[in-house]
Amino acid sequence: MEESRLMKYEIDENGYIIKGYEPDAKDIPDGVVDAWEGSGFFKPRYDREQGQWVEGATQEEIDEILKGTNPINEPVSEVEQMKEQILNLQRMCNVLMANQP
């Protein structure tokens, strides 16, 4: 049987990621879970009861991320621009990690 090449994640008591590990890392603690397969999540959360990854963001949070919270004519601060860039990078990383061979 071929070993999974998915990232492995240490999660907190609520199922949110604390730390990620490469699949061949030597220092992986007990209790880590494999990364999710399939489409990415905005805020991945591991549901221990279901034994699978679920979306941790509420629909309201997702809607805010997708539409942005800034009115069209209001100037955006540099900090807000950076926050948006970080969120976009985080979403892209989630998708890329989920699609690793």
XYZ file of C-alpha atoms in Angstrom:
101
model
C 0.000 0.000 0.000
C 1.335 3.450 -0.941
C 1.743 5.916 1.952
C -0.267 9.137 1.794
C 1.711 12.199 0.638
C -0.735 14.674 2.157
C 0.449 17.188 4.720
C -0.262 16.236 8.299
C -1.716 18.673 10.814
C -1.662 19.005 14.556
C -5.045 20.401 15.577
C -6.407 22.089 18.692
C -9.377 20.913 20.776
C -11.762 22.665 18.338
C -10.248 21.009 15.263
C -8.362 24.060 13.942
C -4.802 23.733 12.676
C -2.004 24.464 15.130
C 0.953 23.283 13.078
C 1.593 21.544 9.764
C 4.107 18.792 9.021
C 5.545 17.464 5.788
C 4.479 13.814 5.386
C 8.063 12.556 5.713
C 9.012 14.753 8.711
C 10.740 12.938 11.567
C 9.191 14.929 14.441
C 5.477 14.293 13.836
C 3.674 13.926 17.193
C 0.906 11.425 17.871
C -2.625 12.540 17.097
C -1.970 14.465 13.877
C -4.458 14.156 11.029
C -3.962 14.047 7.277
C -4.785 17.090 5.199
C -8.143 17.294 3.482
C -8.600 16.016 -0.035
C -10.687 17.766 -2.640
C -11.659 21.402 -2.651
C -10.157 23.928 -0.274
C -11.770 25.488 2.736
C -11.748 29.109 3.829
C -11.179 28.043 7.438
C -10.480 24.291 7.598
C -11.585 22.493 10.759
C -11.257 18.795 11.565
C -14.461 17.285 12.948
C -13.373 14.401 15.185
C -16.887 12.932 15.379
C -17.195 12.737 11.592
C -13.505 11.905 11.108
C -13.184 14.427 8.297
C -12.369 18.031 7.468
C -15.243 20.504 7.337
C -15.635 24.198 6.647
C -14.979 26.090 9.873
C -16.076 29.486 8.586
C -19.687 30.520 8.936
C -21.644 31.435 5.824
C -21.504 35.050 6.984
C -17.676 34.902 7.195
C -17.475 33.340 3.745
C -19.801 35.962 2.272
C -17.687 38.742 3.807
C -14.487 37.213 2.407
C -15.993 36.800 -1.055
C -17.603 40.209 -1.318
C -15.137 42.185 0.751
C -16.270 44.519 3.499
C -15.174 47.803 1.974
C -17.655 50.130 0.253
C -16.614 50.861 -3.328
C -15.810 54.551 -2.866
C -14.028 54.299 0.478
C -10.204 54.246 0.263
C -8.560 51.070 1.565
C -5.741 51.363 4.093
C -2.441 49.603 3.502
C -3.136 47.334 6.473
C -6.519 46.321 5.049
C -4.899 45.630 1.667
C -2.326 43.401 3.377
C -5.045 41.571 5.306
C -6.883 40.861 2.064
C -3.680 39.673 0.387
C -2.951 37.348 3.306
C -6.473 35.905 3.148
C -6.107 35.332 -0.591
C -2.737 33.625 -0.086
C -4.174 31.500 2.700
C -7.039 30.365 0.460
C -4.622 29.545 -2.359
C -2.384 27.581 0.020
C -5.411 25.633 1.278
C -6.333 24.676 -2.274
C -2.749 23.767 -3.202
C -2.242 21.663 -0.083
C -5.500 19.847 -0.692
C -4.438 18.992 -4.242
C -0.933 17.684 -3.486
C -0.183 14.305 -5.062
